[in-house]
Structure formats: structure tokens, C-alpha cells
Short mmCIF file of C-alpha atoms and ligand atoms in Angstrom, two decimals:
data_model
loop_
_atom_site.label_atom_id
_atom_site.label_comp_id
_atom_site.label_asym_id
_atom_site.label_seq_id
_atom_site.Cartn_x
_atom_site.Cartn_y
_atom_site.Cartn_z
CA MET V 1 -131.62 -144.06 -46.83
CA THR V 2 -131.71 -142.30 -43.51
CA PHE V 3 -129.63 -139.27 -44.22
CA SER V 4 -128.58 -139.14 -40.60
CA GLN V 5 -127.14 -142.66 -40.72
CA GLU V 6 -125.94 -142.70 -44.30
CA PRO V 7 -122.68 -144.70 -44.32
CA ARG V 8 -121.34 -142.97 -47.46
CA VAL V 9 -121.44 -139.68 -45.60
CA GLU V 10 -118.16 -140.58 -43.94
CA HIS V 11 -116.21 -140.39 -47.17
CA GLY V 12 -118.49 -137.82 -48.74
CA HIS V 13 -117.94 -134.13 -48.16
CA GLY V 14 -118.41 -132.08 -45.03
CA VAL V 15 -121.84 -130.60 -45.66
CA GLN V 16 -123.46 -134.06 -45.50
CA ASN V 17 -122.80 -134.11 -41.77
CA GLY V 18 -125.47 -132.23 -39.88
CA ILE V 19 -127.39 -131.45 -43.07
CA GLU V 20 -130.68 -131.82 -41.13
CA SER V 21 -130.05 -128.44 -39.52
CA ARG V 22 -129.37 -126.60 -42.80
CA GLY V 23 -131.89 -124.48 -44.68
CA PHE V 24 -134.11 -125.81 -47.46
CA ALA V 25 -131.96 -124.55 -50.33
CA THR V 26 -128.76 -126.02 -48.88
CA LYS V 27 -130.50 -129.35 -48.41
CA ALA V 28 -131.87 -129.24 -51.96
CA VAL V 29 -128.40 -128.71 -53.41
CA HIS V 30 -126.40 -131.01 -51.13
CA ALA V 31 -128.51 -133.74 -49.47
CA GLY V 32 -127.76 -137.12 -51.05
CA SER V 33 -125.08 -135.58 -53.25
CA PRO V 34 -121.73 -136.61 -51.74
CA HIS V 35 -118.52 -136.21 -53.74
CA ASP V 36 -117.31 -139.44 -55.29
CA PRO V 37 -114.77 -140.81 -52.80
CA VAL V 38 -112.59 -142.29 -55.58
CA THR V 39 -112.58 -139.62 -58.31
CA GLY V 40 -113.76 -136.57 -56.40
CA ALA V 41 -116.54 -136.06 -58.94
CA VAL V 42 -118.83 -133.37 -57.54
CA ILE V 43 -121.88 -134.86 -59.23
CA PRO V 44 -122.68 -138.53 -58.57
CA THR V 45 -122.17 -140.75 -61.63
CA ILE V 46 -125.11 -142.62 -63.13
CA SER V 47 -124.73 -146.18 -61.93
CA LEU V 48 -126.36 -148.36 -64.58
CA SER V 49 -125.15 -151.72 -63.28
CA THR V 50 -128.05 -153.99 -62.37
CA THR V 51 -125.88 -156.24 -60.22
CA PHE V 52 -123.00 -155.75 -57.79
CA ALA V 53 -120.04 -158.06 -57.10
CA GLN V 54 -119.71 -160.02 -53.87
CA THR V 55 -116.39 -161.14 -52.33
CA ALA V 56 -117.99 -164.15 -50.64
CA VAL V 57 -121.53 -165.49 -50.68
CA GLY V 58 -123.68 -162.85 -49.02
CA SER V 59 -120.82 -160.32 -48.77
CA PRO V 60 -121.26 -157.62 -51.38
CA VAL V 61 -118.29 -155.30 -52.02
CA GLY V 62 -120.34 -152.23 -51.15
CA LEU V 63 -123.91 -151.50 -50.08
CA TYR V 64 -125.62 -152.96 -53.13
CA GLU V 65 -126.56 -156.37 -54.53
CA TYR V 66 -129.25 -156.00 -57.16
CA SER V 67 -130.57 -152.77 -58.60
CA ARG V 68 -134.31 -153.34 -57.99
CA SER V 69 -133.63 -153.69 -54.26
CA SER V 70 -131.48 -150.56 -54.13
CA ASN V 71 -128.94 -148.68 -56.20
CA PRO V 72 -126.75 -145.62 -55.63
CA ASN V 73 -128.78 -143.13 -57.69
CA ARG V 74 -132.07 -144.11 -56.09
CA ASP V 75 -130.50 -143.90 -52.64
CA ASN V 76 -129.18 -140.41 -53.39
CA PHE V 77 -132.54 -139.21 -54.65
CA GLU V 78 -134.40 -140.75 -51.69
CA THR V 79 -131.97 -139.14 -49.26
CA ALA V 80 -132.57 -135.74 -50.86
CA VAL V 81 -136.37 -136.02 -50.77
CA ALA V 82 -136.30 -137.20 -47.14
CA ALA V 83 -134.25 -134.11 -46.27
CA LEU V 84 -136.66 -131.75 -48.03
CA GLU V 85 -139.76 -133.28 -46.41
CA GLY V 86 -138.19 -133.46 -42.94
CA ALA V 87 -138.56 -137.26 -43.08
CA ARG V 88 -136.21 -140.01 -41.93
CA TYR V 89 -136.98 -142.18 -44.95
CA ALA V 90 -138.05 -141.83 -48.56
CA LEU V 91 -138.81 -144.51 -51.12
CA ALA V 92 -138.88 -143.80 -54.85
CA PHE V 93 -141.22 -145.43 -57.35
CA SER V 94 -141.61 -145.56 -61.13
CA SER V 95 -144.54 -143.09 -60.96
CA GLY V 96 -146.68 -141.24 -58.46
CA SER V 97 -149.37 -143.82 -59.19
CA ALA V 98 -146.98 -146.65 -58.25
CA ALA V 99 -146.27 -144.92 -54.93
CA THR V 100 -150.02 -144.72 -54.25
CA ALA V 101 -150.57 -148.34 -55.28
CA THR V 102 -147.75 -149.58 -53.05
CA ILE V 103 -149.15 -147.77 -50.00
CA LEU V 104 -152.63 -149.15 -50.65
CA GLN V 105 -151.20 -152.63 -51.10
CA SER V 106 -149.63 -152.41 -47.64
CA LEU V 107 -153.15 -152.61 -46.17
CA ALA V 108 -154.62 -155.96 -45.15
CA THR V 109 -157.69 -157.33 -46.90
CA GLY V 110 -160.79 -155.91 -45.23
CA SER V 111 -159.20 -152.55 -44.47
CA HIS V 112 -161.17 -149.33 -44.83
CA VAL V 113 -159.81 -146.01 -46.15
CA ILE V 114 -161.29 -142.51 -45.88
CA SER V 115 -160.33 -140.15 -48.69
CA VAL V 116 -161.07 -136.59 -49.70
CA SER V 117 -163.38 -136.67 -52.74
CA ASP V 118 -161.28 -134.39 -54.93
CA VAL V 119 -158.36 -136.74 -55.40
CA TYR V 120 -156.20 -137.03 -58.48
CA GLY V 121 -158.12 -138.99 -61.16
CA GLY V 122 -155.68 -141.89 -61.15
CA THR V 123 -155.86 -142.13 -57.36
CA HIS V 124 -159.67 -142.23 -57.56
CA ARG V 125 -159.43 -144.95 -60.21
CA TYR V 126 -157.06 -147.01 -58.06
CA PHE V 127 -159.28 -146.63 -54.99
CA THR V 128 -162.49 -147.57 -56.76
CA LYS V 129 -161.33 -150.10 -59.36
CA VAL V 130 -158.14 -151.73 -58.08
CA ALA V 131 -158.00 -151.58 -54.27
CA THR V 132 -161.43 -153.23 -54.15
CA ALA V 133 -159.92 -156.32 -55.82
CA HIS V 134 -157.91 -157.04 -52.69
CA GLY V 135 -160.78 -156.17 -50.37
CA VAL V 136 -159.93 -152.57 -49.43
CA ARG V 137 -162.91 -150.21 -49.31
CA VAL V 138 -162.68 -146.43 -49.68
CA THR V 139 -165.23 -143.86 -48.44
CA PHE V 140 -164.98 -140.39 -49.99
CA SER V 141 -165.77 -137.16 -48.17
CA GLY V 142 -166.17 -133.64 -49.54
CA SER V 143 -165.66 -132.06 -46.10
CA ILE V 144 -163.18 -134.31 -44.34
CA GLU V 145 -162.33 -131.98 -41.41
CA VAL V 146 -165.99 -132.06 -40.39
CA ASP V 147 -166.81 -135.67 -41.30
CA VAL V 148 -163.72 -137.61 -40.32
CA ARG V 149 -164.81 -138.74 -36.87
CA SER V 150 -168.19 -139.99 -38.05
CA LEU V 151 -166.64 -141.89 -40.96
CA ILE V 152 -164.15 -143.87 -38.88
CA GLU V 153 -164.94 -147.58 -38.58
CA PRO V 154 -163.09 -150.28 -36.65
CA ALA V 155 -161.47 -151.34 -39.96
CA THR V 156 -160.30 -147.82 -40.90
CA LYS V 157 -156.53 -147.91 -41.36
CA LEU V 158 -155.73 -144.95 -43.58
CA ILE V 159 -156.91 -141.42 -44.38
CA TRP V 160 -155.95 -139.98 -47.75
CA ILE V 161 -155.71 -136.22 -48.17
CA GLU V 162 -154.84 -134.17 -51.21
CA THR V 163 -154.32 -130.48 -50.44
CA PRO V 164 -154.74 -128.35 -52.49
CA SER V 165 -157.32 -130.34 -54.42
CA ASN V 166 -157.28 -130.68 -58.16
CA PRO V 167 -158.52 -128.63 -59.99
CA THR V 168 -160.46 -126.42 -57.57
CA LEU V 169 -157.53 -125.76 -55.19
CA SER V 170 -159.51 -126.20 -51.99
CA LEU V 171 -157.42 -126.88 -48.89
CA VAL V 172 -157.56 -129.35 -46.03
CA ASP V 173 -156.31 -128.55 -42.53
CA ILE V 174 -153.96 -131.53 -42.14
CA ARG V 175 -153.55 -131.09 -38.37
CA ALA V 176 -157.31 -131.09 -37.77
CA VAL V 177 -157.69 -134.43 -39.54
CA ALA V 178 -154.49 -135.99 -38.15
CA ASP V 179 -155.44 -135.25 -34.55
CA VAL V 180 -158.65 -137.25 -34.91
CA ALA V 181 -156.98 -140.02 -36.94
CA HIS V 182 -154.24 -140.51 -34.37
CA GLU V 183 -156.78 -140.99 -31.56
CA PHE V 184 -157.69 -144.18 -33.41
CA GLY V 185 -154.20 -145.18 -34.56
CA ILE V 186 -155.06 -144.39 -38.19
CA LEU V 187 -152.33 -143.30 -40.62
CA VAL V 188 -152.68 -140.05 -42.54
CA VAL V 189 -151.28 -139.80 -46.06
CA VAL V 190 -150.98 -136.45 -47.84
CA ASP V 191 -150.45 -136.18 -51.58
CA ASN V 192 -148.26 -133.06 -51.69
CA THR V 193 -147.72 -133.03 -55.46
CA PHE V 194 -149.42 -129.66 -56.11
CA LEU V 195 -147.30 -127.67 -53.66
CA SER V 196 -143.98 -129.54 -53.56
CA PRO V 197 -141.90 -129.83 -50.37
CA TYR V 198 -140.85 -126.20 -50.78
CA VAL V 199 -144.32 -124.79 -50.13
CA GLN V 200 -145.69 -127.43 -47.75
CA ASN V 201 -144.24 -130.16 -45.50
CA PRO V 202 -147.24 -132.30 -44.43
CA LEU V 203 -145.25 -134.34 -41.87
CA LYS V 204 -144.77 -131.15 -39.85
CA HIS V 205 -148.56 -130.78 -39.69
CA GLY V 206 -149.19 -134.30 -38.41
CA ALA V 207 -149.26 -136.45 -41.56
CA ASP V 208 -147.58 -139.87 -41.32
CA ILE V 209 -146.71 -140.29 -45.00
CA VAL V 210 -146.27 -137.70 -47.75
CA VAL V 211 -146.43 -138.77 -51.38
CA HIS V 212 -145.47 -136.96 -54.56
CA SER V 213 -145.78 -137.43 -58.23
CA VAL V 214 -142.13 -136.51 -58.82
CA THR V 215 -143.20 -136.10 -62.44
CA LYS V 216 -144.48 -132.65 -61.45
CA TYR V 217 -142.61 -130.09 -59.30
CA ILE V 218 -139.81 -132.21 -57.81
CA ASN V 219 -138.36 -133.14 -61.20
CA GLY V 220 -139.87 -129.97 -62.62
CA HIS V 221 -138.75 -130.28 -66.24
CA SER V 222 -141.53 -132.48 -67.68
CA ASP V 223 -139.09 -135.18 -68.73
CA VAL V 224 -139.27 -137.85 -65.99
CA LEU V 225 -142.17 -139.97 -64.73
CA MET V 226 -141.53 -140.89 -61.09
CA GLY V 227 -143.06 -141.00 -57.60
CA VAL V 228 -141.89 -140.92 -54.00
CA ALA V 229 -143.22 -141.55 -50.49
CA ALA V 230 -141.53 -140.03 -47.42
CA PHE V 231 -142.14 -140.74 -43.72
CA SER V 232 -140.35 -141.08 -40.41
CA ASP V 233 -142.07 -144.02 -38.74
CA GLU V 234 -139.73 -147.00 -38.22
CA ASP V 235 -142.66 -149.41 -38.41
CA LEU V 236 -143.38 -148.30 -41.96
CA ILE V 237 -139.92 -148.52 -43.46
CA ASP V 238 -139.51 -152.30 -43.37
CA HIS V 239 -142.97 -152.99 -44.74
CA LEU V 240 -142.94 -150.35 -47.49
CA ARG V 241 -139.34 -151.10 -48.51
CA PHE V 242 -140.27 -154.79 -48.71
CA LEU V 243 -143.18 -153.90 -51.02
CA GLN V 244 -141.05 -151.48 -53.10
CA ASN V 245 -138.74 -154.41 -53.84
CA ALA V 246 -141.42 -157.13 -54.06
CA ILE V 247 -143.73 -155.20 -56.42
CA GLY V 248 -140.76 -153.79 -58.32
CA ALA V 249 -142.38 -150.57 -59.61
CA VAL V 250 -139.04 -148.77 -59.22
CA PRO V 251 -137.49 -145.94 -61.25
CA SER V 252 -134.35 -146.36 -63.36
CA PRO V 253 -131.01 -145.01 -62.12
CA PHE V 254 -131.05 -142.53 -65.01
CA ASP V 255 -134.50 -141.19 -64.02
CA CYS V 256 -133.37 -140.95 -60.38
CA TRP V 257 -130.33 -138.97 -61.49
CA LEU V 258 -132.43 -136.61 -63.63
CA ALA V 259 -135.06 -136.11 -60.92
CA HIS V 260 -132.29 -135.45 -58.40
CA ARG V 261 -130.81 -132.82 -60.70
CA GLY V 262 -134.26 -131.22 -61.01
CA LEU V 263 -134.77 -131.26 -57.24
CA LYS V 264 -131.65 -129.16 -56.68
CA THR V 265 -133.46 -126.08 -58.05
CA LEU V 266 -136.89 -126.83 -56.55
CA HIS V 267 -136.76 -123.86 -54.17
CA LEU V 268 -136.04 -121.44 -57.03
CA ARG V 269 -138.66 -122.91 -59.35
CA ALA V 270 -141.42 -123.27 -56.74
CA LYS V 271 -140.92 -119.70 -55.57
CA ALA V 272 -140.99 -118.29 -59.12
CA ALA V 273 -144.03 -120.37 -60.10
CA SER V 274 -145.85 -119.22 -56.97
CA GLN V 275 -145.07 -115.54 -57.61
CA ASN V 276 -146.23 -115.91 -61.21
CA ALA V 277 -149.44 -117.70 -60.21
CA GLN V 278 -150.18 -115.01 -57.62
CA ALA V 279 -149.90 -112.27 -60.26
CA VAL V 280 -151.96 -114.23 -62.81
CA ALA V 281 -154.65 -115.00 -60.20
CA GLU V 282 -154.89 -111.32 -59.19
CA ALA V 283 -155.11 -110.20 -62.82
CA LEU V 284 -157.85 -112.74 -63.58
CA GLU V 285 -159.78 -111.85 -60.44
CA ALA V 286 -159.82 -108.21 -61.60
CA SER V 287 -161.12 -109.13 -65.08
CA GLN V 288 -164.82 -108.56 -65.84
CA HIS V 289 -164.74 -111.64 -68.07
CA VAL V 290 -163.95 -114.02 -65.24
CA ILE V 291 -166.61 -115.54 -62.93
CA ALA V 292 -164.30 -116.80 -60.17
CA VAL V 293 -160.66 -117.62 -59.47
CA ASN V 294 -159.54 -120.54 -57.28
CA TYR V 295 -156.12 -119.78 -55.82
CA PRO V 296 -154.95 -120.30 -52.22
CA GLY V 297 -152.79 -117.15 -52.39
CA LEU V 298 -155.85 -114.89 -52.78
CA ASN V 299 -157.59 -113.38 -49.76
CA SER V 300 -160.87 -114.34 -51.43
CA HIS V 301 -159.97 -118.04 -51.10
CA ALA V 302 -162.33 -119.72 -48.62
CA GLN V 303 -159.46 -121.44 -46.78
CA ARG V 304 -156.85 -118.72 -47.02
CA TYR V 305 -156.29 -119.19 -43.25
CA VAL V 306 -155.17 -122.79 -43.90
CA ALA V 307 -152.66 -121.58 -46.49
CA LEU V 308 -151.30 -119.05 -44.02
CA LYS V 309 -150.82 -121.76 -41.41
CA GLN V 310 -149.70 -124.64 -43.62
CA HIS V 311 -147.80 -123.15 -46.58
CA ARG V 312 -144.34 -121.59 -46.45
CA LYS V 313 -144.91 -117.83 -46.08
CA GLY V 314 -148.56 -118.37 -47.05
CA LEU V 315 -147.52 -119.00 -50.67
CA GLY V 316 -150.29 -120.16 -52.98
CA GLY V 317 -148.19 -122.46 -55.19
CA GLY V 318 -148.01 -122.50 -58.97
CA MET V 319 -151.47 -123.91 -59.73
CA LEU V 320 -154.75 -122.06 -60.14
CA SER V 321 -158.07 -122.43 -61.88
CA PHE V 322 -160.71 -119.96 -63.02
CA ARG V 323 -164.17 -119.86 -64.59
CA ILE V 324 -164.33 -117.84 -67.78
CA LYS V 325 -167.59 -116.20 -68.92
CA GLY V 326 -169.03 -117.86 -72.04
CA GLY V 327 -169.17 -121.50 -70.98
CA ALA V 328 -167.28 -124.51 -72.32
CA LYS V 329 -166.77 -122.82 -75.70
CA ALA V 330 -164.93 -119.94 -74.07
CA ALA V 331 -162.79 -122.25 -71.93
CA HIS V 332 -161.73 -124.28 -74.97
CA LYS V 333 -161.05 -121.18 -77.06
CA PHE V 334 -159.00 -119.58 -74.27
CA CYS V 335 -156.65 -122.57 -74.25
CA GLN V 336 -156.10 -122.23 -78.01
CA LEU V 337 -155.42 -118.51 -77.81
CA THR V 338 -152.67 -118.48 -75.20
CA LYS V 339 -149.23 -118.05 -76.71
CA ILE V 340 -147.01 -118.95 -73.77
CA PHE V 341 -149.28 -121.35 -71.86
CA THR V 342 -149.31 -124.63 -73.80
CA LEU V 343 -152.54 -126.61 -73.95
CA ALA V 344 -151.53 -129.87 -72.26
CA GLU V 345 -152.19 -132.07 -69.26
CA SER V 346 -149.76 -132.31 -66.34
CA LEU V 347 -148.22 -129.52 -64.27
CA GLY V 348 -145.26 -128.43 -62.23
CA GLY V 349 -142.74 -127.95 -65.03
CA VAL V 350 -140.71 -124.86 -65.86
CA GLU V 351 -143.09 -124.16 -68.75
CA SER V 352 -146.63 -122.87 -68.25
CA LEU V 353 -149.53 -125.14 -69.20
CA CYS V 354 -153.31 -124.76 -69.48
CA GLU V 355 -156.14 -127.24 -69.77
CA VAL V 356 -159.92 -127.65 -69.44
CA PRO V 357 -160.45 -130.25 -66.67
CA SER V 358 -164.08 -131.10 -67.58
CA SER V 359 -162.98 -132.22 -71.06
CA MET V 360 -159.48 -133.46 -70.26
CA THR V 361 -158.13 -134.53 -66.84
CA HIS V 362 -161.57 -134.89 -65.24
CA ALA V 363 -163.61 -136.05 -68.25
CA GLY V 364 -164.16 -139.45 -66.63
CA ILE V 365 -166.25 -138.01 -63.79
CA PRO V 366 -170.03 -137.71 -64.44
CA GLN V 367 -171.16 -134.09 -64.97
CA ILE V 368 -173.39 -133.90 -61.87
CA GLU V 369 -170.59 -135.14 -59.62
CA ARG V 370 -168.10 -132.89 -61.35
CA GLU V 371 -170.19 -129.74 -60.94
CA ALA V 372 -170.94 -130.58 -57.31
CA ALA V 373 -167.16 -130.46 -56.81
CA GLY V 374 -166.91 -127.10 -58.62
CA VAL V 375 -165.54 -128.52 -61.88
CA TYR V 376 -167.76 -126.64 -64.33
CA ASP V 377 -167.38 -126.83 -68.11
CA ASP V 378 -166.06 -123.25 -68.11
CA LEU V 379 -163.24 -124.00 -65.64
CA VAL V 380 -159.69 -123.57 -66.94
CA ARG V 381 -156.71 -124.91 -64.98
CA LEU V 382 -153.34 -123.19 -65.23
CA SER V 383 -149.94 -124.47 -64.21
CA CYS V 384 -147.72 -121.41 -64.02
CA GLY V 385 -144.13 -122.01 -65.00
CA ILE V 386 -141.10 -119.86 -64.32
CA GLU V 387 -141.25 -117.55 -67.35
CA ASP V 388 -141.39 -113.75 -66.84
CA LEU V 389 -144.31 -112.64 -64.72
CA ASP V 390 -145.35 -109.83 -67.09
CA ASP V 391 -145.35 -112.18 -70.07
CA LEU V 392 -147.62 -114.68 -68.29
CA VAL V 393 -150.07 -112.05 -67.04
CA GLY V 394 -150.14 -110.45 -70.49
CA ASP V 395 -150.70 -113.80 -72.19
CA VAL V 396 -153.63 -114.77 -69.98
CA LEU V 397 -155.28 -111.35 -70.30
CA GLN V 398 -154.93 -111.20 -74.10
CA ALA V 399 -156.38 -114.73 -74.37
CA VAL V 400 -159.37 -113.78 -72.17
CA GLU V 401 -160.00 -110.55 -74.12
CA THR V 402 -159.69 -112.22 -77.51
CA THR V 403 -161.95 -115.10 -76.43
CA VAL V 404 -164.66 -112.67 -75.34
CA ALA V 405 -164.33 -110.58 -78.52
CA LEU V 406 -164.64 -113.68 -80.70
CA LEU V 407 -167.68 -114.90 -78.73
CA GLU V 408 -169.35 -111.51 -79.04
CA ALA V 409 -168.68 -111.46 -82.79
CA GLY V 410 -170.29 -114.91 -82.97
CA SER V 411 -167.18 -116.45 -84.45
CA VAL V 412 -166.58 -119.17 -81.84
C1 PLP N 501 -149.83 -136.61 -61.55
C2 PLP N 501 -150.36 -136.84 -60.19
C3 PLP N 501 -150.37 -138.12 -59.60
C4 PLP N 501 -149.91 -139.35 -60.33
O1 PLP N 501 -148.57 -139.32 -60.63
P1 PLP N 501 -147.91 -140.03 -61.92
O2 PLP N 501 -146.48 -139.73 -61.75
O3 PLP N 501 -148.54 -139.45 -63.15
O4 PLP N 501 -148.25 -141.50 -61.79
C5 PLP N 501 -150.82 -138.23 -58.30
N1 PLP N 501 -151.29 -137.16 -57.62
C6 PLP N 501 -151.33 -135.93 -58.16
C7 PLP N 501 -151.86 -134.80 -57.37
C8 PLP N 501 -150.86 -135.71 -59.45
O5 PLP N 501 -150.92 -134.50 -59.99
#
């Protein structure tokens, strides 16, 4: 799992050696993808066997014994993600939620966690409804860079950051929080799902663990549900690998193979999605029918300086949200009038998606709390895919114009 010590590298192909020093794209294509030493197959086969033969008791033929504990396709995928996040280790899970749950379960009863308030809905649910059952308390903060020191208690073991936040795309300065956390020996976890390892590498900014819903950008084709956690600390690997095996929320070899195939084009997809989102955000910001646009690639973004410091080339990523004039009715209508953006939850795939968070992904949050976090009923969230830029800009603008015309005619 450590790509630097990977035993199969020896009979793999040359590029596996010294891959740490290669560029992102070379790592994406080659890390964890050795040629088959027997057949020469360039692409690793899908290893469906759940069990592996042993020549004597306790002496397996190869590296594997039982597929929940480890298997070749999961190892390959984990090696690739570790390379892309600049981590020594990565552990894959059956979903992003399972990765989150496993990290939270590594904490002793009585532990305290500090989290940004705008976390993914499922993360919020786990923190407030599941972690409590084994005696882990979570305090939420809407301004963690400012509050972190005052929120730390003797029992604080973990700080959870999601940057950019969902769906308002506000950013957290990871280094600012990590510096304080590390004074107290507290671990910092960053959910990097929204940007992918191409745009942001949280470990380089002081985070101890980075997690992803692989379901989104890393797989990138909206056909696999998976999660991953990556980190470099030796103390974490034994404990988290133990829990990965003991809890057993692991992905299938087939899903690992598919997600690994998706990962090989992450750099191309993330760049295209980011360029598309930038153009869509600029077009929306210029529209008289739009109240505000949340996008870290815009100079109007309140934490644009964080994006410039933390994101590759200051890229804004593929996600944005905007408030349309005309209230909830307009937001709903907009999502029915787009022709390329599909009305659906989720994000990070090659296809563009739109949704209304207040009625869909964030419907579970009470209105007062939601609006305090900027999630108004007229907010639309877009996940820009990798279609043609002009087509996406045109689609969004025609949907805005048509929505407004229908509202003015009283037919919405
Ligand atoms: C989707 C998502 C998750 C949860 O991942 P699943 O794979 O759906 O379990 C966690 N964090 C963020 C930011 C997400 O978008």
C-alpha cells in the first residue's frame, strides 16, 4: 500500500520506480498500475477471488489471504490515490460515508470533535446521530479559523474540515487551522471531495488525513459508490487498516477496478470541469437575473485568496451555486428548463448536473439554520461536467432567461 515499498513494483514496469517524483498526470496513469508479471497485460485484471491459496499454514502463495483484508484491485487503487494525494497510505471504503464512519470510530469514547458547520449532509447526520452513540461529541463552527483555539477542550481529538463547503463554496484556510490543532496534538481531517486531488492536496497544507467520496470526481463517471482516506502518519495506518478490515465496509474488486480506471483521467476531467465552471460562473455573475454567484474562481469570492494559495493554479473546481431572482419557484423552474444540465443529486461526473439544495440535498436542515448558512430557497447548485464550454454557458443562460420570462408572464 505504500507505493514506495510496493513489493510488486519489482516485477512491474519501470515507471513504478521513483513514481513519487513524477508529475500528477503520470502518477494518475501509472501509479498502482503495474504490468501483469505473468501475461504482460498492461491493465491489471479484475481479481474476483475472495480467498487465496496457502502453501503451508500461514504461508500464502502471494500477498493475499482473504479479500476483505486486502485484494489486488483495492491495493492498486489505494496506491494510485496515495500517489495523487502525496500520501504514504490510502485505504478504500465502500462509500465516502463509510470512510467518514471508520475515522470517527477510531476515536475513543469520550472524545470531542470540532467540525465546520457546512459539512456534507451525511457527515452531519453521522456526527449528530451516530457518533454520539459511542460517546463522541461534535461541536460545529461557522468560522473555524477564528474559533478553533477557543473550541479546543482537553478531550478534542479531531478537527473536521470540508473546503469548499457544500453548497455555498466557502473556503477554509487549512494551514491556519492545522497550525493551532497541532499545538495540541489534534488531528485534522479534510474532506476533499469537491475539488479532487487534482485541484487541492490538503496534506500539503497541514492536514493529517484527506477523505474523498470517490463516487464524485475520482471515479468521475457516476457509476461507482466508493470512498477513500489517505494519510502519511505511521501511527494511523495500523489502527485504520485494522478498522477497515474489522468493520468490513470495503469496496468490491470490480468497483476498485472501475474507480481506478476513472482516476486515470482525473487531471483531464477536473481541469475541463473547472474551466467550464469558471465560464458559467462569470456568465451568471454578469446576468441581471442573478442575485449572487458562489464560486472560488471568481475575484468576487470572499476567500479568493485562500483559493489562490490552496488550489492548483487558483482553479475554482467544477462546482458552483447561485441565487436566481424570483425565489424558490424560479430555482425549481430553472432546473426543469436546462437541456444539458440534468436535475439530479450528486456531482463530479463527466455530465453536468443541477439541483436546488433547500429542497433536495439540504432539505433536512431547518430553514433558519439553512439561511444562516447562505442556503436560501432560490439557491441553485451546479456540477459542471466536461461537455463543451459554449454549450454549458448557453444552456444556463437560456434557462435563466426562460425562467424569468415565464415568471413575468405569470405562468410559473
Ligand atoms: C457525496 C459526499 C460524501 C459521501 O460520500 P458517499 O460516497 O455518497 O457515501 C461525503 N462528502 C462529500 C463532500 C460528498 O459530496
